[in-house]
mmCIF file of C-alpha atoms and ligand atoms in Angstrom:
data_model
loop_
_atom_site.group_PDB
_atom_site.id
_atom_site.type_symbol
_atom_site.label_atom_id
_atom_site.label_comp_id
_atom_site.label_asym_id
_atom_site.label_seq_id
_atom_site.Cartn_x
_atom_site.Cartn_y
_atom_site.Cartn_z
ATOM 1 C CA UNK A 49 120.713 72.951 111.279
ATOM 2 C CA UNK A 50 118.606 76.031 112.118
ATOM 3 C CA UNK A 51 115.037 76.099 113.080
ATOM 4 C CA UNK A 52 112.718 76.055 109.868
ATOM 5 C CA UNK A 53 109.947 78.573 110.190
ATOM 6 C CA UNK A 54 107.376 78.402 107.925
ATOM 7 C CA UNK A 55 105.852 81.516 106.461
ATOM 8 C CA UNK A 56 102.555 81.605 104.627
ATOM 9 C CA UNK A 57 102.868 83.116 101.208
ATOM 10 C CA UNK A 58 99.421 84.098 99.935
ATOM 11 C CA UNK A 59 98.420 84.526 96.443
ATOM 12 C CA UNK A 60 98.139 87.755 94.528
ATOM 13 C CA UNK A 61 95.218 88.460 92.358
ATOM 14 C CA UNK A 62 96.884 89.732 89.302
ATOM 15 C CA UNK A 63 96.830 88.656 85.397
ATOM 16 C CA UNK A 64 99.578 86.428 86.431
ATOM 17 C CA UNK A 65 99.001 85.451 90.281
ATOM 18 C CA UNK A 66 102.190 84.298 92.195
ATOM 19 C CA UNK A 67 102.534 83.524 95.847
ATOM 20 C CA UNK A 68 104.378 85.876 97.817
ATOM 21 C CA UNK A 69 105.320 87.147 101.335
ATOM 22 C CA UNK A 70 107.505 90.183 102.216
ATOM 23 C CA UNK A 71 110.930 90.714 102.128
ATOM 24 C CA UNK A 72 111.013 91.894 105.511
ATOM 25 C CA UNK A 73 109.489 88.712 107.156
ATOM 26 C CA UNK A 74 112.101 86.584 105.546
ATOM 27 C CA UNK A 75 115.188 88.449 106.514
ATOM 28 C CA UNK A 76 113.756 88.946 110.202
ATOM 29 C CA UNK A 77 113.349 85.132 110.634
ATOM 30 C CA UNK A 78 117.193 84.658 109.204
ATOM 31 C CA UNK A 79 118.494 87.543 111.202
ATOM 32 C CA UNK A 80 117.155 85.680 114.485
ATOM 33 C CA UNK A 81 118.913 82.449 113.125
ATOM 34 C CA UNK A 82 116.364 80.826 111.362
ATOM 35 C CA UNK A 83 115.892 79.071 107.707
ATOM 36 C CA UNK A 84 112.746 80.965 106.258
ATOM 37 C CA UNK A 85 110.393 78.450 104.375
ATOM 38 C CA UNK A 86 107.565 79.725 101.966
ATOM 39 C CA UNK A 87 104.474 78.173 102.550
ATOM 40 C CA UNK A 88 102.037 78.708 99.601
ATOM 41 C CA UNK A 89 98.169 79.195 100.721
ATOM 42 C CA UNK A 90 96.642 76.377 98.040
ATOM 43 C CA UNK A 91 93.800 74.252 98.747
ATOM 44 C CA UNK A 92 96.110 71.577 98.715
ATOM 45 C CA UNK A 93 97.496 72.983 102.377
ATOM 46 C CA UNK A 94 94.367 72.542 103.984
ATOM 47 C CA UNK A 95 93.796 68.756 103.288
ATOM 48 C CA UNK A 96 96.952 66.907 102.404
ATOM 49 C CA UNK A 97 99.627 69.407 103.106
ATOM 50 C CA UNK A 98 98.989 70.262 106.343
ATOM 51 C CA UNK A 99 100.513 67.522 108.466
ATOM 52 C CA UNK A 100 103.787 67.737 106.393
ATOM 53 C CA UNK A 101 104.022 71.519 106.925
ATOM 54 C CA UNK A 102 104.014 70.692 110.816
ATOM 55 C CA UNK A 103 106.678 67.963 110.058
ATOM 56 C CA UNK A 104 108.884 70.253 108.295
ATOM 57 C CA UNK A 105 108.866 73.564 110.270
ATOM 58 C CA UNK A 106 109.385 74.227 114.116
ATOM 59 C CA UNK A 107 107.587 77.450 113.721
ATOM 60 C CA UNK A 108 105.477 79.299 111.702
ATOM 61 C CA UNK A 109 104.702 83.390 111.006
ATOM 62 C CA UNK A 110 101.298 84.155 109.577
ATOM 63 C CA UNK A 111 102.040 87.190 107.904
ATOM 64 C CA UNK A 112 100.035 90.659 107.155
ATOM 65 C CA UNK A 113 97.630 91.049 104.461
ATOM 66 C CA UNK A 114 93.727 91.754 104.008
ATOM 67 C CA UNK A 115 90.761 91.245 106.349
ATOM 68 C CA UNK A 116 89.433 87.851 107.661
ATOM 69 C CA UNK A 117 86.056 87.038 106.246
ATOM 70 C CA UNK A 118 83.788 88.349 109.276
ATOM 71 C CA UNK A 119 81.785 85.133 109.016
ATOM 72 C CA UNK A 120 84.394 83.439 110.533
ATOM 73 C CA UNK A 121 83.955 85.311 113.902
ATOM 74 C CA UNK A 122 80.351 85.251 113.436
ATOM 75 C CA UNK A 123 79.433 88.726 111.931
ATOM 76 C CA UNK A 124 78.362 90.267 108.561
ATOM 77 C CA UNK A 125 80.637 92.671 106.286
ATOM 78 C CA UNK A 126 80.595 96.187 107.272
ATOM 79 C CA UNK A 127 80.924 98.303 104.434
ATOM 80 C CA UNK A 128 84.365 99.284 104.897
ATOM 81 C CA UNK A 129 85.407 95.959 104.901
ATOM 82 C CA UNK A 130 88.483 95.583 102.492
ATOM 83 C CA UNK A 131 89.871 92.792 100.396
ATOM 84 C CA UNK A 132 88.862 89.052 101.749
ATOM 85 C CA UNK A 133 90.257 85.616 100.903
ATOM 86 C CA UNK A 134 88.342 82.683 102.259
ATOM 87 C CA UNK A 135 90.660 80.597 100.807
ATOM 88 C CA UNK A 136 93.944 82.419 102.651
ATOM 89 C CA UNK A 137 91.571 82.119 105.954
ATOM 90 C CA UNK A 138 91.069 78.691 105.688
ATOM 91 C CA UNK A 139 94.379 77.600 105.208
ATOM 92 C CA UNK A 140 95.787 80.274 108.246
ATOM 93 C CA UNK A 141 92.845 79.283 110.408
ATOM 94 C CA UNK A 142 93.733 75.577 110.060
ATOM 95 C CA UNK A 143 97.181 76.098 110.625
ATOM 96 C CA UNK A 144 96.269 78.191 113.905
ATOM 97 C CA UNK A 145 94.586 74.783 115.418
ATOM 98 C CA UNK A 146 97.090 72.459 114.006
ATOM 99 C CA UNK A 147 100.093 74.503 115.293
ATOM 100 C CA UNK A 148 98.700 74.473 118.811
ATOM 101 C CA UNK A 149 97.631 70.808 118.863
ATOM 102 C CA UNK A 150 101.421 69.989 117.668
ATOM 103 C CA UNK A 151 102.377 72.635 120.350
ATOM 104 C CA UNK A 152 104.419 74.428 117.623
ATOM 105 C CA UNK A 153 104.970 78.168 118.289
ATOM 106 C CA UNK A 154 103.258 80.596 116.024
ATOM 107 C CA UNK A 155 104.071 84.346 115.493
ATOM 108 C CA UNK A 156 100.760 86.297 113.992
ATOM 109 C CA UNK A 157 101.517 89.480 112.606
ATOM 110 C CA UNK A 158 98.915 92.296 111.976
ATOM 111 C CA UNK A 159 96.312 90.136 110.055
ATOM 112 C CA UNK A 160 98.508 87.193 111.381
ATOM 113 C CA UNK A 161 97.134 88.456 115.004
ATOM 114 C CA UNK A 162 93.514 88.774 113.924
ATOM 115 C CA UNK A 163 93.581 85.535 112.555
ATOM 116 C CA UNK A 164 95.015 83.897 115.630
ATOM 117 C CA UNK A 165 92.264 85.422 117.413
ATOM 118 C CA UNK A 166 89.633 84.373 115.274
ATOM 119 C CA UNK A 167 90.877 80.941 115.395
ATOM 120 C CA UNK A 168 90.552 80.415 118.908
ATOM 121 C CA UNK A 169 86.761 82.048 119.254
ATOM 122 C CA UNK A 170 87.570 85.778 119.382
ATOM 123 C CA UNK A 171 86.316 88.555 117.324
ATOM 124 C CA UNK A 172 87.303 91.754 115.701
ATOM 125 C CA UNK A 173 86.765 95.406 114.789
ATOM 126 C CA UNK A 174 85.971 95.631 111.339
ATOM 127 C CA UNK A 175 87.028 99.213 111.281
ATOM 128 C CA UNK A 176 88.334 101.092 113.558
ATOM 129 C CA UNK A 177 87.887 104.486 112.205
ATOM 130 C CA UNK A 178 84.213 103.564 111.874
ATOM 131 C CA UNK A 179 83.463 101.709 114.757
ATOM 132 C CA UNK A 180 86.337 103.002 117.566
ATOM 133 C CA UNK A 181 85.291 106.741 117.676
ATOM 134 C CA UNK A 182 88.163 107.784 120.121
ATOM 135 C CA UNK A 183 90.651 105.636 118.527
ATOM 136 C CA UNK A 184 94.279 107.283 117.600
ATOM 137 C CA UNK A 185 95.557 107.144 114.276
ATOM 138 C CA UNK A 186 96.612 103.337 113.476
ATOM 139 C CA UNK A 187 97.578 103.480 109.808
ATOM 140 C CA UNK A 188 100.492 105.553 109.330
ATOM 141 C CA UNK A 189 100.565 106.761 105.534
ATOM 142 C CA UNK A 190 102.757 109.514 107.001
ATOM 143 C CA UNK A 191 105.613 107.817 107.833
ATOM 144 C CA UNK A 192 107.702 105.273 106.835
ATOM 145 C CA UNK A 193 107.105 101.191 107.647
ATOM 146 C CA UNK A 194 110.114 101.397 109.558
ATOM 147 C CA UNK A 195 109.463 104.055 111.749
ATOM 148 C CA UNK A 196 107.644 104.144 114.994
ATOM 149 C CA UNK A 197 104.595 105.570 115.387
ATOM 150 C CA UNK A 198 102.454 105.003 118.717
ATOM 151 C CA UNK A 199 103.380 103.716 121.924
ATOM 152 C CA UNK A 200 102.336 100.526 123.661
ATOM 153 C CA UNK A 201 101.787 99.388 126.902
ATOM 154 C CA UNK A 202 102.392 95.751 127.439
ATOM 155 C CA UNK A 203 100.739 93.825 130.473
ATOM 156 C CA UNK A 204 103.606 93.192 133.122
ATOM 157 C CA UNK A 205 103.335 89.707 133.402
ATOM 158 C CA UNK A 206 103.015 88.760 129.967
ATOM 159 C CA UNK A 207 105.215 86.598 127.652
ATOM 160 C CA UNK A 208 105.745 89.573 125.314
ATOM 161 C CA UNK A 209 107.007 91.566 128.139
ATOM 162 C CA UNK A 210 109.522 89.061 128.929
ATOM 163 C CA UNK A 211 110.122 89.058 125.086
ATOM 164 C CA UNK A 212 110.470 92.678 124.527
ATOM 165 C CA UNK A 213 111.878 93.812 128.333
ATOM 166 C CA UNK A 214 110.388 96.327 130.557
ATOM 167 C CA UNK A 215 109.705 99.612 130.258
ATOM 168 C CA UNK A 216 108.292 101.834 127.269
ATOM 169 C CA UNK A 217 108.021 100.628 123.858
ATOM 170 C CA UNK A 218 106.501 102.014 120.604
ATOM 171 C CA UNK A 219 105.528 100.587 117.503
ATOM 172 C CA UNK A 220 104.453 101.155 113.869
ATOM 173 C CA UNK A 221 101.114 100.791 112.721
ATOM 174 C CA UNK A 222 99.285 99.906 109.438
ATOM 175 C CA UNK A 223 95.700 98.212 110.385
ATOM 176 C CA UNK A 224 91.912 99.251 110.081
ATOM 177 C CA UNK A 225 91.279 96.275 112.146
ATOM 178 C CA UNK A 226 91.707 94.973 115.700
ATOM 179 C CA UNK A 227 91.335 92.540 117.880
ATOM 180 C CA UNK A 228 87.593 93.323 119.547
ATOM 181 C CA UNK A 229 86.644 90.291 121.934
ATOM 182 C CA UNK A 230 90.088 88.185 122.907
ATOM 183 C CA UNK A 231 90.050 84.527 122.376
ATOM 184 C CA UNK A 232 89.525 82.313 125.080
ATOM 185 C CA UNK A 233 92.325 80.905 126.303
ATOM 186 C CA UNK A 234 94.555 83.748 125.257
ATOM 187 C CA UNK A 235 94.935 87.352 126.796
ATOM 188 C CA UNK A 236 95.601 90.687 125.999
ATOM 189 C CA UNK A 237 99.451 91.182 126.028
ATOM 190 C CA UNK A 238 99.901 94.629 124.670
ATOM 191 C CA UNK A 239 97.387 98.009 124.084
ATOM 192 C CA UNK A 240 97.664 101.096 122.013
ATOM 193 C CA UNK A 241 96.928 104.528 124.172
ATOM 194 C CA UNK A 242 93.245 104.323 123.055
ATOM 195 C CA UNK A 243 92.918 101.055 124.638
ATOM 196 C CA UNK A 244 92.811 99.012 121.692
ATOM 197 C CA UNK A 245 94.470 95.620 122.169
ATOM 198 C CA UNK A 246 97.835 95.377 120.048
ATOM 199 C CA UNK A 247 98.884 92.180 121.210
ATOM 200 C CA UNK A 248 97.201 88.851 122.151
ATOM 201 C CA UNK A 249 99.047 85.464 123.608
ATOM 202 C CA UNK A 250 98.102 81.854 124.522
ATOM 203 C CA UNK A 251 97.957 80.983 128.228
ATOM 204 C CA UNK A 252 100.630 78.201 127.146
ATOM 205 C CA UNK A 253 102.738 80.577 125.780
ATOM 206 C CA UNK A 254 103.122 78.987 122.392
ATOM 207 C CA UNK A 255 100.985 81.401 120.408
ATOM 208 C CA UNK A 256 101.587 85.397 119.914
ATOM 209 C CA UNK A 257 100.054 88.028 117.742
ATOM 210 C CA UNK A 258 101.278 91.449 117.473
ATOM 211 C CA UNK A 259 99.070 94.203 115.596
ATOM 212 C CA UNK A 260 102.005 95.776 114.441
ATOM 213 C CA UNK A 261 104.841 95.054 111.950
ATOM 214 C CA UNK A 262 108.286 93.824 113.753
ATOM 215 C CA UNK A 263 109.749 92.724 110.820
ATOM 216 C CA UNK A 264 110.240 96.151 109.855
ATOM 217 C CA UNK A 265 111.336 97.380 112.857
ATOM 218 C CA UNK A 266 113.937 94.518 113.615
ATOM 219 C CA UNK A 267 116.816 95.710 111.732
ATOM 220 C CA UNK A 268 116.978 99.166 114.356
ATOM 221 C CA UNK A 269 115.171 98.212 117.111
ATOM 222 C CA UNK A 270 116.085 95.273 119.264
ATOM 223 C CA UNK A 271 112.977 94.989 121.318
ATOM 224 C CA UNK A 272 111.227 94.075 118.091
ATOM 225 C CA UNK A 273 113.874 91.902 116.507
ATOM 226 C CA UNK A 274 113.510 90.070 119.968
ATOM 227 C CA UNK A 275 109.980 88.709 118.949
ATOM 228 C CA UNK A 276 111.758 86.948 116.115
ATOM 229 C CA UNK A 277 114.192 85.503 118.246
ATOM 230 C CA UNK A 278 111.568 84.194 120.738
ATOM 231 C CA UNK A 279 110.171 82.342 117.912
ATOM 232 C CA UNK A 280 113.043 80.686 116.429
ATOM 233 C CA UNK A 281 114.132 79.760 119.596
ATOM 234 C CA UNK A 282 110.685 78.231 120.558
ATOM 235 C CA UNK A 283 110.971 76.507 117.236
ATOM 236 C CA UNK A 284 114.238 75.043 118.227
ATOM 237 C CA UNK A 285 112.466 73.258 121.278
ATOM 238 C CA UNK A 286 114.260 75.263 123.574
ATOM 239 C CA UNK A 287 112.741 75.995 126.910
ATOM 240 C CA UNK A 288 110.987 79.463 126.522
ATOM 241 C CA UNK A 289 112.692 82.491 127.515
ATOM 242 C CA UNK A 290 115.295 80.832 130.424
ATOM 243 C CA UNK A 291 116.537 84.558 131.470
HETATM 244 MN MN1 MN B 521 98.084 100.400 116.237
#
């Protein structure tokens, strides 16, 4: 049996709403040896569903998406805030805390990294261009999703450095928000050249949030594919990174 990795599927806001998640998240989990299971972010998920999700899944992916409602980290919205979805926020914030309680590994990607940080008491920059004057470009309109765009400095003793390997790394970038205050019990595991936090990880090594999109890079870049291998191995109950 393959380890089951639950991936949150959010509801689109179209005439015919659909629960969707990105193709590349699913394929990256499958390529790493996991069985991907889409979990729709419904109101029932918060109440009745969450316990069964935890029983069904060995680990979870929180994918990219819109902005977390700033009320969840004690702020009022800035004018540059874009699409928010309180139901999705609620489902994902609840899942973060439940997964931690049940010692299930969780990978937050882009919005997911922000959700993870907020779930445990951290805060966000609501809009990098408006709030961080010295910031580099964190939205690569000019480059394909699978293309590397800015460099990363990994914290030397971090879980992420053990996952991705020593030395220089680069990533893609599609975010206008970022982690501001790192949540208690978490540490910054990677920074961009402008000093913005690009990854957070929990002290127990079971929750990792990356601000970039490793699922788009995994096919061609083993250091990014390794992030999904970590998740699937941890979901299988294997000792973390016996290397
Ligand atoms: Mn970035």
